[in-house]
């Protein structure tokens, strides 16, 4: 694919309404659970980013009928738990760790095989974290060295239920095990020591599965009874807090800004960034708080906040804001004092090593960043004092690309990016939406 070099120049106040797209995590799960239900699931507000479109293609390959009705409205005619057909093509999940890991789980306890691949980023990411627990069901897998894609999964013909403690805070691993447990007889138990996003649990309950969640000394204990008949649902996908993070943070950093970001999902397992920003002194309010489709939702209002201070972000909050550390580091660079982010080892195995990617670009733009295996710290330079003026590298990572574009909006000199292509995986309207608020983004010719 041809690179799209981009530049974000310092801009005047950002104002207006930022309608960000649907939640990526919920969009993937809507398609996958829709495919495992019997009958027609209708979805509105689906994120039509590349990651989710790859999952839609995959569900078709496993036999579900997935129809795009336009404008974010989709329907899925599911084949039922255990009803997946064997795909006759390699399943390409593109850039999406969520897509591949959840789909592996969903097919792992059916008597079919499937081969998965992705882009250079996804093919470098660890899959053993999913195939290890899937092996307990009786699933086999053959991949490249280090448990990497491309990989073939041979589903268990006669699966047994499992009892599994997830060793790292990962909603993808938890969800893969739960989805595999759907077609195992008896009860599958998943324990997570730290709570991660709980969309899979909420949605399984919504589709009619028997699922309970209890808090014990070991952590959250999730018990799922296998072989339910999932009932199709009407799902209204809330807007993505991880995408909202970009216009929100931009508004906090650019003098004179006042931006409304309506209808944002504020599930507590996702909203850690907003809590952190408020602790730093951000003028960020929640308006019109309500519940939509079983998820808490509010309109976010963000205004320029010149008095933000660096803080120590509690490690216990990491899972609830894991995708937001890149853009938080941009806010931290414009705050006063040091922001310390610890307990974030998982950032090293995302679409890129997000600590390394952000540290390199921030340093190139004149910001002092220190980092270790599972922590990093950013020394704030005060509002508007980041020099900027460098070209940063996106490393096939949408959130890194967008974070650097936000950095440029509040820096002294423009910030450039080697390649803006990855943005389309999660936030395809990022450029026109930010431009409509007043951002100065341009695509550079090579
Ligand atoms: C996701 C879980 C997180 C997150 C990813 C989406 C999900 O990954 O980073 O963007 O939808 O389950 P991990 O489970 O690897 O932490």
CSV table of C-alpha atoms and ligand atoms in Angstrom, one decimal:
chain,number,residue,atom,x,y,z
A,1,UNK,CA,0.0,0.0,0.0
A,2,UNK,CA,1.3,3.5,-0.8
A,3,UNK,CA,2.2,5.5,2.2
A,4,UNK,CA,0.2,8.6,3.1
A,5,UNK,CA,2.6,11.1,4.6
A,6,UNK,CA,0.6,13.7,6.7
A,7,UNK,CA,1.3,16.9,8.6
A,8,UNK,CA,-0.6,18.5,11.4
A,9,UNK,CA,0.1,22.2,11.8
A,10,UNK,CA,-0.6,24.4,14.9
A,11,UNK,CA,-4.2,25.6,14.7
A,12,UNK,CA,-6.6,28.0,16.1
A,13,UNK,CA,-9.5,27.1,18.5
A,14,UNK,CA,-11.2,23.7,17.9
A,15,UNK,CA,-14.9,24.2,18.1
A,16,UNK,CA,-18.1,22.3,17.2
A,17,UNK,CA,-19.5,18.8,17.5
A,18,UNK,CA,-17.4,15.7,17.0
A,19,UNK,CA,-19.5,12.7,16.0
A,20,UNK,CA,-17.0,9.9,16.3
A,21,UNK,CA,-17.8,6.4,14.9
A,22,UNK,CA,-19.1,3.3,16.6
A,23,UNK,CA,-17.1,1.4,19.3
A,24,UNK,CA,-14.6,-1.0,17.7
A,25,UNK,CA,-14.8,-3.6,20.5
A,26,UNK,CA,-18.6,-3.7,20.5
A,27,UNK,CA,-18.7,-3.7,16.6
A,28,UNK,CA,-16.5,-6.8,16.4
A,29,UNK,CA,-18.5,-8.6,19.0
A,30,UNK,CA,-21.9,-7.7,17.4
A,31,UNK,CA,-20.8,-9.4,14.2
A,32,UNK,CA,-19.3,-12.4,15.9
A,33,UNK,CA,-22.2,-13.0,18.3
A,34,UNK,CA,-24.7,-12.2,15.6
A,35,UNK,CA,-23.1,-15.0,13.5
A,36,UNK,CA,-23.4,-17.4,16.4
A,37,UNK,CA,-27.1,-16.7,17.1
A,38,UNK,CA,-29.9,-18.3,15.2
A,39,UNK,CA,-31.8,-15.7,13.1
A,40,UNK,CA,-31.3,-12.1,12.2
A,41,UNK,CA,-29.3,-9.7,14.4
A,42,UNK,CA,-29.7,-6.0,13.4
A,43,UNK,CA,-26.9,-3.6,14.1
A,44,UNK,CA,-26.9,0.2,13.8
A,45,UNK,CA,-23.9,2.5,14.3
A,46,UNK,CA,-21.4,-0.2,13.4
A,47,UNK,CA,-17.8,1.0,13.0
A,48,UNK,CA,-17.0,0.7,9.3
A,49,UNK,CA,-13.3,0.8,9.8
A,50,UNK,CA,-11.0,-1.8,8.2
A,51,UNK,CA,-10.6,-3.9,11.3
A,52,UNK,CA,-14.4,-4.5,11.6
A,53,UNK,CA,-14.9,-4.9,7.9
A,54,UNK,CA,-12.3,-7.7,8.0
A,55,UNK,CA,-14.3,-9.4,10.8
A,56,UNK,CA,-17.5,-9.0,8.7
A,57,UNK,CA,-15.7,-10.8,5.8
A,58,UNK,CA,-14.5,-13.5,8.2
A,59,UNK,CA,-18.1,-14.1,9.5
A,60,UNK,CA,-19.2,-14.6,5.8
A,61,UNK,CA,-16.4,-17.1,5.3
A,62,UNK,CA,-17.7,-19.1,8.3
A,63,UNK,CA,-21.1,-19.3,6.8
A,64,UNK,CA,-23.1,-16.3,8.3
A,65,UNK,CA,-25.0,-14.0,6.0
A,66,UNK,CA,-23.7,-10.5,6.7
A,67,UNK,CA,-25.5,-7.6,4.9
A,68,UNK,CA,-24.4,-4.0,4.8
A,69,UNK,CA,-27.6,-1.8,4.5
A,70,UNK,CA,-25.6,1.4,4.3
A,71,UNK,CA,-25.0,4.2,6.9
A,72,UNK,CA,-23.7,1.9,9.6
A,73,UNK,CA,-26.8,-0.3,9.5
A,74,UNK,CA,-26.0,-4.0,9.1
A,75,UNK,CA,-27.7,-7.4,9.6
A,76,UNK,CA,-26.2,-10.8,10.4
A,77,UNK,CA,-28.1,-14.0,9.8
A,78,UNK,CA,-26.4,-16.3,12.2
A,79,UNK,CA,-25.7,-20.0,11.9
A,80,UNK,CA,-26.0,-20.9,15.7
A,81,UNK,CA,-23.5,-22.0,18.3
A,82,UNK,CA,-21.5,-24.9,16.7
A,83,UNK,CA,-22.8,-24.1,13.2
A,84,UNK,CA,-19.7,-22.5,11.7
A,85,UNK,CA,-18.8,-23.9,8.2
A,86,UNK,CA,-15.2,-24.5,7.3
A,87,UNK,CA,-13.9,-21.5,5.3
A,88,UNK,CA,-12.5,-22.3,1.9
A,89,UNK,CA,-10.0,-19.4,2.0
A,90,UNK,CA,-7.4,-18.1,4.4
A,91,UNK,CA,-9.0,-15.6,6.9
A,92,UNK,CA,-7.2,-12.3,6.6
A,93,UNK,CA,-7.8,-10.2,9.8
A,94,UNK,CA,-5.7,-7.3,8.5
A,95,UNK,CA,-4.4,-5.2,11.5
A,96,UNK,CA,-6.9,-6.5,14.1
A,97,UNK,CA,-5.7,-8.4,17.1
A,98,UNK,CA,-9.3,-8.3,18.5
A,99,UNK,CA,-10.7,-9.7,15.3
A,100,UNK,CA,-8.3,-12.6,14.9
A,101,UNK,CA,-8.2,-13.6,18.6
A,102,UNK,CA,-12.0,-13.5,19.1
A,103,UNK,CA,-12.7,-15.4,15.8
A,104,UNK,CA,-10.1,-18.1,16.8
A,105,UNK,CA,-12.0,-18.6,20.0
A,106,UNK,CA,-15.4,-18.6,18.2
A,107,UNK,CA,-14.3,-21.4,15.8
A,108,UNK,CA,-12.0,-23.4,18.2
A,109,UNK,CA,-14.6,-25.8,19.5
A,110,UNK,CA,-16.2,-26.7,16.1
A,111,UNK,CA,-14.9,-29.6,14.0
A,112,UNK,CA,-13.4,-27.3,11.3
A,113,UNK,CA,-10.0,-25.9,10.5
A,114,UNK,CA,-9.2,-22.4,9.5
A,115,UNK,CA,-6.0,-20.6,8.6
A,116,UNK,CA,-5.5,-17.0,9.8
A,117,UNK,CA,-3.2,-14.2,8.6
A,118,UNK,CA,-2.9,-10.5,8.9
A,119,UNK,CA,-0.6,-7.5,8.0
A,120,UNK,CA,3.0,-7.2,9.1
A,121,UNK,CA,1.9,-5.8,12.5
A,122,UNK,CA,-0.6,-8.5,13.3
A,123,UNK,CA,1.7,-11.3,12.0
A,124,UNK,CA,4.3,-10.1,14.6
A,125,UNK,CA,2.0,-10.2,17.6
A,126,UNK,CA,1.8,-13.1,20.1
A,127,UNK,CA,-1.0,-15.6,19.6
A,128,UNK,CA,0.1,-18.2,22.2
A,129,UNK,CA,-1.8,-16.2,24.8
A,130,UNK,CA,-4.9,-17.4,22.9
A,131,UNK,CA,-3.9,-20.8,21.6
A,132,UNK,CA,-2.6,-22.0,25.0
A,133,UNK,CA,-6.0,-21.8,26.7
A,134,UNK,CA,-7.8,-23.0,23.5
A,135,UNK,CA,-5.6,-26.2,23.7
A,136,UNK,CA,-7.3,-27.0,27.0
A,137,UNK,CA,-10.6,-27.4,25.0
A,138,UNK,CA,-8.8,-29.9,22.7
A,139,UNK,CA,-8.0,-27.3,20.0
A,140,UNK,CA,-4.8,-27.7,18.0
A,141,UNK,CA,-2.8,-24.9,16.4
A,142,UNK,CA,0.2,-24.7,14.1
A,143,UNK,CA,1.8,-21.3,13.5
A,144,UNK,CA,5.1,-19.7,12.9
A,145,UNK,CA,7.9,-19.5,15.4
A,146,UNK,CA,6.9,-17.8,18.6
A,147,UNK,CA,3.2,-18.6,18.1
A,148,UNK,CA,2.8,-16.0,15.3
A,149,UNK,CA,0.5,-15.8,12.3
A,150,UNK,CA,-0.1,-17.2,9.7
A,151,UNK,CA,-1.5,-19.9,11.8
A,152,UNK,CA,-3.9,-22.8,11.3
A,153,UNK,CA,-6.4,-23.7,14.0
A,154,UNK,CA,-7.9,-27.2,14.1
A,155,UNK,CA,-11.1,-27.0,16.1
A,156,UNK,CA,-11.8,-29.6,18.8
A,157,UNK,CA,-14.3,-32.1,17.5
A,158,UNK,CA,-15.2,-33.2,21.0
A,159,UNK,CA,-14.4,-30.2,23.2
A,160,UNK,CA,-14.3,-30.2,27.0
A,161,UNK,CA,-15.1,-27.1,29.1
A,162,UNK,CA,-12.2,-25.4,30.8
A,163,UNK,CA,-11.3,-23.5,33.9
A,164,UNK,CA,-8.8,-20.8,33.1
A,165,UNK,CA,-7.1,-17.9,34.9
A,166,UNK,CA,-6.0,-15.3,32.3
A,167,UNK,CA,-2.3,-14.6,33.0
A,168,UNK,CA,-2.3,-11.0,31.6
A,169,UNK,CA,-4.9,-8.3,31.7
A,170,UNK,CA,-6.4,-9.0,28.2
A,171,UNK,CA,-10.1,-8.8,27.2
A,172,UNK,CA,-9.2,-10.4,23.9
A,173,UNK,CA,-7.9,-13.6,25.7
A,174,UNK,CA,-10.8,-13.6,28.1
A,175,UNK,CA,-13.2,-13.3,25.2
A,176,UNK,CA,-11.6,-15.9,23.1
A,177,UNK,CA,-11.9,-18.4,25.9
A,178,UNK,CA,-15.6,-17.5,26.6
A,179,UNK,CA,-16.5,-17.7,22.9
A,180,UNK,CA,-14.8,-21.2,22.7
A,181,UNK,CA,-16.7,-22.1,25.9
A,182,UNK,CA,-20.0,-21.5,24.0
A,183,UNK,CA,-19.7,-24.8,22.1
A,184,UNK,CA,-18.2,-26.9,25.0
A,185,UNK,CA,-20.7,-28.9,27.1
A,186,UNK,CA,-20.9,-27.9,30.7
A,187,UNK,CA,-19.5,-24.8,32.4
A,188,UNK,CA,-16.4,-22.9,31.3
A,189,UNK,CA,-14.9,-20.7,34.0
A,190,UNK,CA,-12.6,-17.8,33.2
A,191,UNK,CA,-10.9,-15.8,36.0
A,192,UNK,CA,-9.3,-12.5,35.5
A,193,UNK,CA,-7.2,-10.9,38.2
A,194,UNK,CA,-7.8,-7.4,36.9
A,195,UNK,CA,-11.1,-6.4,35.3
A,196,UNK,CA,-10.8,-5.7,31.6
A,197,UNK,CA,-13.5,-4.5,29.2
A,198,UNK,CA,-16.6,-6.5,29.8
A,199,UNK,CA,-18.5,-6.1,26.5
A,200,UNK,CA,-18.3,-9.9,25.8
A,201,UNK,CA,-19.9,-10.8,29.1
A,202,UNK,CA,-22.6,-8.1,28.7
A,203,UNK,CA,-23.4,-9.1,25.2
A,204,UNK,CA,-23.5,-12.8,25.8
A,205,UNK,CA,-26.0,-12.2,28.6
A,206,UNK,CA,-28.0,-10.0,26.1
A,207,UNK,CA,-28.0,-12.8,23.5
A,208,UNK,CA,-29.5,-15.1,26.2
A,209,UNK,CA,-26.5,-17.1,27.3
A,210,UNK,CA,-26.3,-18.3,30.9
A,211,UNK,CA,-23.4,-16.3,32.3
A,212,UNK,CA,-22.5,-15.1,35.8
A,213,UNK,CA,-19.8,-12.9,37.1
A,214,UNK,CA,-18.7,-13.0,40.7
A,215,UNK,CA,-15.9,-11.2,42.6
A,216,UNK,CA,-13.6,-13.5,44.6
A,217,UNK,CA,-10.2,-13.3,46.2
A,218,UNK,CA,-8.8,-14.5,42.9
A,219,UNK,CA,-10.5,-11.8,40.9
A,220,UNK,CA,-13.5,-11.7,38.6
A,221,UNK,CA,-14.9,-15.2,38.1
A,222,UNK,CA,-16.9,-15.6,34.9
A,223,UNK,CA,-19.0,-18.8,34.5
A,224,UNK,CA,-20.6,-19.6,31.2
A,225,UNK,CA,-22.9,-22.5,30.5
A,226,UNK,CA,-22.1,-24.1,27.2
A,227,UNK,CA,-24.3,-24.8,24.2
A,228,UNK,CA,-27.0,-22.1,24.6
A,229,UNK,CA,-29.2,-21.1,21.8
A,230,UNK,CA,-28.3,-17.5,21.3
A,231,UNK,CA,-31.2,-15.3,20.4
A,232,UNK,CA,-30.6,-12.6,17.7
A,233,UNK,CA,-30.6,-9.0,19.0
A,234,UNK,CA,-31.1,-5.4,17.8
A,235,UNK,CA,-27.8,-3.7,18.8
A,236,UNK,CA,-27.2,0.1,18.7
A,237,UNK,CA,-23.4,0.4,18.9
A,238,UNK,CA,-22.4,3.4,21.2
A,239,UNK,CA,-19.7,5.7,19.9
A,240,UNK,CA,-16.1,4.7,20.7
A,241,UNK,CA,-14.5,6.3,23.8
A,242,UNK,CA,-11.1,5.3,22.3
A,243,UNK,CA,-11.9,7.4,19.2
A,244,UNK,CA,-13.5,10.2,21.3
A,245,UNK,CA,-10.1,10.5,23.1
A,246,UNK,CA,-8.6,12.3,20.1
A,247,UNK,CA,-11.0,15.3,19.7
A,248,UNK,CA,-11.3,15.5,23.5
A,249,UNK,CA,-7.5,15.7,24.0
A,250,UNK,CA,-7.1,18.1,21.1
A,251,UNK,CA,-9.7,20.4,22.6
A,252,UNK,CA,-7.9,20.4,26.0
A,253,UNK,CA,-4.6,21.4,24.3
A,254,UNK,CA,-5.5,24.0,21.7
A,255,UNK,CA,-6.2,27.5,23.2
A,256,UNK,CA,-9.8,28.7,23.0
A,257,UNK,CA,-11.3,25.2,22.1
A,258,UNK,CA,-14.7,24.0,23.1
A,259,UNK,CA,-15.8,20.7,21.6
A,260,UNK,CA,-18.9,18.5,22.3
A,261,UNK,CA,-18.4,14.8,21.6
A,262,UNK,CA,-21.9,13.3,21.9
A,263,UNK,CA,-23.1,9.8,22.7
A,264,UNK,CA,-19.8,8.3,24.0
A,265,UNK,CA,-19.9,4.8,25.7
A,266,UNK,CA,-18.6,5.3,29.3
A,267,UNK,CA,-18.5,1.7,30.4
A,268,UNK,CA,-16.3,1.9,33.5
A,269,UNK,CA,-13.9,-0.7,32.0
A,270,UNK,CA,-13.2,1.8,29.2
A,271,UNK,CA,-13.4,5.2,30.7
A,272,UNK,CA,-10.0,5.4,32.6
A,273,UNK,CA,-8.6,8.1,30.3
A,274,UNK,CA,-11.4,10.6,31.1
A,275,UNK,CA,-11.0,10.0,34.9
A,276,UNK,CA,-7.2,10.6,34.4
A,277,UNK,CA,-7.7,13.8,32.4
A,278,UNK,CA,-10.0,15.2,35.1
A,279,UNK,CA,-7.5,14.4,37.8
A,280,UNK,CA,-4.9,16.3,35.7
A,281,UNK,CA,-7.2,19.3,35.8
A,282,UNK,CA,-8.9,19.0,32.4
A,283,UNK,CA,-12.1,21.0,31.8
A,284,UNK,CA,-14.0,17.9,30.7
A,285,UNK,CA,-17.6,17.4,31.7
A,286,UNK,CA,-20.2,14.6,31.2
A,287,UNK,CA,-23.6,15.9,30.0
A,288,UNK,CA,-26.9,14.1,29.5
A,289,UNK,CA,-25.7,10.9,31.1
A,290,UNK,CA,-27.9,7.9,30.1
A,291,UNK,CA,-28.0,4.2,29.3
A,292,UNK,CA,-28.2,3.0,25.7
A,293,UNK,CA,-28.2,-0.7,24.8
A,294,UNK,CA,-27.1,-1.7,28.2
A,295,UNK,CA,-24.0,0.6,28.2
A,296,UNK,CA,-23.6,3.9,30.1
A,297,UNK,CA,-23.4,6.8,27.6
A,298,UNK,CA,-22.8,10.6,28.0
A,299,UNK,CA,-22.0,13.6,25.8
A,300,UNK,CA,-18.5,14.8,26.6
A,301,UNK,CA,-17.6,18.5,26.6
A,302,UNK,CA,-14.0,19.4,26.5
A,303,UNK,CA,-12.6,22.9,26.7
A,304,UNK,CA,-9.1,24.3,26.5
A,305,UNK,CA,-7.4,23.5,29.8
A,306,UNK,CA,-4.1,25.5,30.4
A,307,UNK,CA,-3.6,24.3,34.0
A,308,UNK,CA,-3.2,20.6,33.6
A,309,UNK,CA,-0.6,19.0,35.9
A,310,UNK,CA,1.3,15.7,35.5
A,311,UNK,CA,0.1,12.9,37.7
A,312,UNK,CA,1.0,9.3,38.6
A,313,UNK,CA,-1.6,7.3,36.7
A,314,UNK,CA,-2.7,4.4,39.0
A,315,UNK,CA,-1.5,1.1,37.5
A,316,UNK,CA,-4.8,-0.5,38.6
A,317,UNK,CA,-6.5,1.8,36.0
A,318,UNK,CA,-4.3,0.6,33.1
A,319,UNK,CA,-6.8,-1.9,31.7
A,320,UNK,CA,-9.5,0.7,31.5
A,321,UNK,CA,-7.5,3.0,29.3
A,322,UNK,CA,-4.9,0.7,27.7
A,323,UNK,CA,-5.5,2.1,24.1
A,324,UNK,CA,-5.4,5.7,25.4
A,325,UNK,CA,-1.8,6.0,26.7
A,326,UNK,CA,-0.5,7.2,23.4
A,327,UNK,CA,-2.7,10.3,23.3
A,328,UNK,CA,-2.4,10.7,27.1
A,329,UNK,CA,1.4,11.1,26.6
A,330,UNK,CA,0.6,13.9,24.2
A,331,UNK,CA,-1.5,15.7,26.9
A,332,UNK,CA,1.2,14.9,29.4
A,333,UNK,CA,3.8,16.7,27.2
A,334,UNK,CA,1.7,19.8,27.3
A,335,UNK,CA,1.0,19.7,31.1
A,336,UNK,CA,3.2,20.9,33.9
A,337,UNK,CA,5.3,18.4,35.8
A,338,UNK,CA,5.9,14.7,35.2
A,339,UNK,CA,3.2,12.1,34.3
A,340,UNK,CA,4.2,8.6,35.3
A,341,UNK,CA,2.5,5.7,33.6
A,342,UNK,CA,3.3,2.3,35.2
A,343,UNK,CA,1.9,-1.2,35.0
A,344,UNK,CA,1.6,-0.9,31.2
A,345,UNK,CA,3.7,-3.8,29.9
A,346,UNK,CA,0.8,-4.7,27.5
A,347,UNK,CA,1.5,-1.6,25.5
A,348,UNK,CA,4.6,-3.3,24.2
A,349,UNK,CA,2.5,-6.0,22.3
A,350,UNK,CA,-0.2,-3.8,20.7
A,351,UNK,CA,-0.3,-3.0,17.0
A,352,UNK,CA,3.2,-1.6,17.7
A,353,UNK,CA,5.4,-1.3,20.8
A,354,UNK,CA,3.4,1.8,21.8
A,355,UNK,CA,5.9,2.9,24.5
A,356,UNK,CA,8.8,2.8,22.0
A,357,UNK,CA,6.8,4.4,19.2
A,358,UNK,CA,5.5,7.3,21.3
A,359,UNK,CA,8.9,7.8,23.1
A,360,UNK,CA,10.8,8.0,19.8
A,361,UNK,CA,8.4,10.6,18.2
A,362,UNK,CA,8.0,12.7,21.4
A,363,UNK,CA,11.7,12.8,21.8
A,364,UNK,CA,12.1,13.9,18.2
A,365,UNK,CA,9.7,16.7,18.9
A,366,UNK,CA,11.7,17.9,21.9
A,367,UNK,CA,9.9,16.1,24.8
A,368,UNK,CA,11.8,14.3,27.6
A,369,UNK,CA,10.5,10.7,27.9
A,370,UNK,CA,11.9,8.0,30.1
A,371,UNK,CA,10.9,4.3,29.8
A,372,UNK,CA,11.4,0.9,31.3
A,373,UNK,CA,9.9,-2.6,30.6
A,374,UNK,CA,6.5,-1.8,32.0
A,375,UNK,CA,6.5,2.0,32.6
A,376,UNK,CA,7.2,5.3,31.0
A,377,UNK,CA,7.2,8.9,32.1
A,378,UNK,CA,6.8,12.2,30.2
A,379,UNK,CA,8.1,15.5,31.5
A,380,UNK,CA,5.5,18.1,30.7
A,381,UNK,CA,6.7,21.3,29.0
A,382,UNK,CA,3.7,23.4,29.8
A,383,UNK,CA,0.9,24.4,27.4
A,384,UNK,CA,2.0,25.2,23.9
A,385,UNK,CA,5.7,24.7,24.7
A,386,UNK,CA,6.4,21.4,22.8
A,387,UNK,CA,8.8,22.4,20.0
A,388,UNK,CA,7.4,19.8,17.4
A,389,UNK,CA,9.0,20.0,13.9
A,390,UNK,CA,9.8,16.3,13.5
A,391,UNK,CA,8.5,13.5,11.3
A,392,UNK,CA,7.1,10.7,13.4
A,393,UNK,CA,6.7,7.0,12.5
A,394,UNK,CA,3.2,5.3,12.8
A,395,UNK,CA,4.5,1.7,12.8
A,396,UNK,CA,1.3,0.4,11.2
A,397,UNK,CA,-0.5,1.6,14.4
A,398,UNK,CA,-3.6,3.8,14.1
A,399,UNK,CA,-3.5,5.2,17.6
A,400,UNK,CA,0.2,6.2,17.3
A,401,UNK,CA,-0.6,8.0,14.0
A,402,UNK,CA,-3.6,9.9,15.5
A,403,UNK,CA,-1.7,10.8,18.7
A,404,UNK,CA,1.1,12.5,16.7
A,405,UNK,CA,-1.5,14.4,14.6
A,406,UNK,CA,-2.9,15.7,17.9
A,407,UNK,CA,0.6,16.6,19.1
A,408,UNK,CA,1.0,18.8,16.0
A,409,UNK,CA,-2.2,20.8,16.7
A,410,UNK,CA,-0.7,22.3,19.9
A,411,UNK,CA,3.0,22.3,19.1
A,412,UNK,CA,5.2,25.3,18.1
A,413,UNK,CA,6.1,23.7,14.7
A,414,UNK,CA,4.1,21.3,12.6
A,415,UNK,CA,4.4,17.5,13.3
A,416,UNK,CA,4.6,15.2,10.3
A,417,UNK,CA,3.8,11.5,10.0
A,418,UNK,CA,5.4,8.9,7.7
A,419,UNK,CA,2.1,7.2,6.9
A,420,UNK,CA,-1.5,7.9,7.9
A,421,UNK,CA,-2.9,4.7,6.3
A,422,UNK,CA,-3.4,3.0,9.7
A,423,UNK,CA,-5.9,5.6,10.8
A,424,UNK,CA,-8.6,3.9,8.6
A,425,UNK,CA,-8.5,0.7,10.8
A,426,UNK,CA,-10.5,2.4,13.6
A,427,UNK,CA,-11.4,6.0,12.7
A,428,UNK,CA,-11.9,6.4,9.0
A,429,UNK,CA,-13.4,9.9,9.3
A,430,UNK,CA,-10.6,11.2,11.5
A,431,UNK,CA,-9.2,13.7,9.0
A,432,UNK,CA,-12.5,15.4,7.9
A,433,UNK,CA,-13.9,15.3,11.4
A,434,UNK,CA,-10.8,17.0,12.9
A,435,UNK,CA,-10.7,19.5,10.0
A,436,UNK,CA,-14.4,20.4,10.6
A,437,UNK,CA,-13.4,21.4,14.1
A,438,UNK,CA,-10.6,23.6,12.8
A,439,UNK,CA,-7.6,21.3,12.7
A,440,UNK,CA,-4.9,22.0,10.0
A,441,UNK,CA,-4.2,18.5,8.7
A,442,UNK,CA,-2.8,17.9,5.3
A,443,UNK,CA,-1.7,15.0,3.2
A,444,UNK,CA,1.8,15.6,1.8
A,445,UNK,CA,2.9,14.5,-1.6
A,446,UNK,CA,5.9,12.2,-1.6
B,1,LIG,C1,-9.8,-5.1,23.0
B,1,LIG,C2,-8.9,-5.4,24.0
B,1,LIG,C3,-7.6,-4.7,24.2
B,1,LIG,C4,-7.5,-3.5,23.4
B,1,LIG,C5,-8.0,-3.7,22.0
B,1,LIG,C6,-9.4,-4.1,22.0
B,1,LIG,C7,-11.0,-5.8,22.8
B,1,LIG,O1,-6.6,-5.6,23.9
B,1,LIG,O2,-6.2,-3.0,23.4
B,1,LIG,O3,-7.8,-2.5,21.2
B,1,LIG,O4,-11.9,-5.4,22.1
B,1,LIG,O5,-11.2,-6.9,23.5
B,1,LIG,P1,-6.0,-6.7,24.9
B,1,LIG,O6,-7.1,-7.7,25.2
B,1,LIG,O7,-4.9,-7.4,24.2
B,1,LIG,O8,-5.6,-5.9,26.1
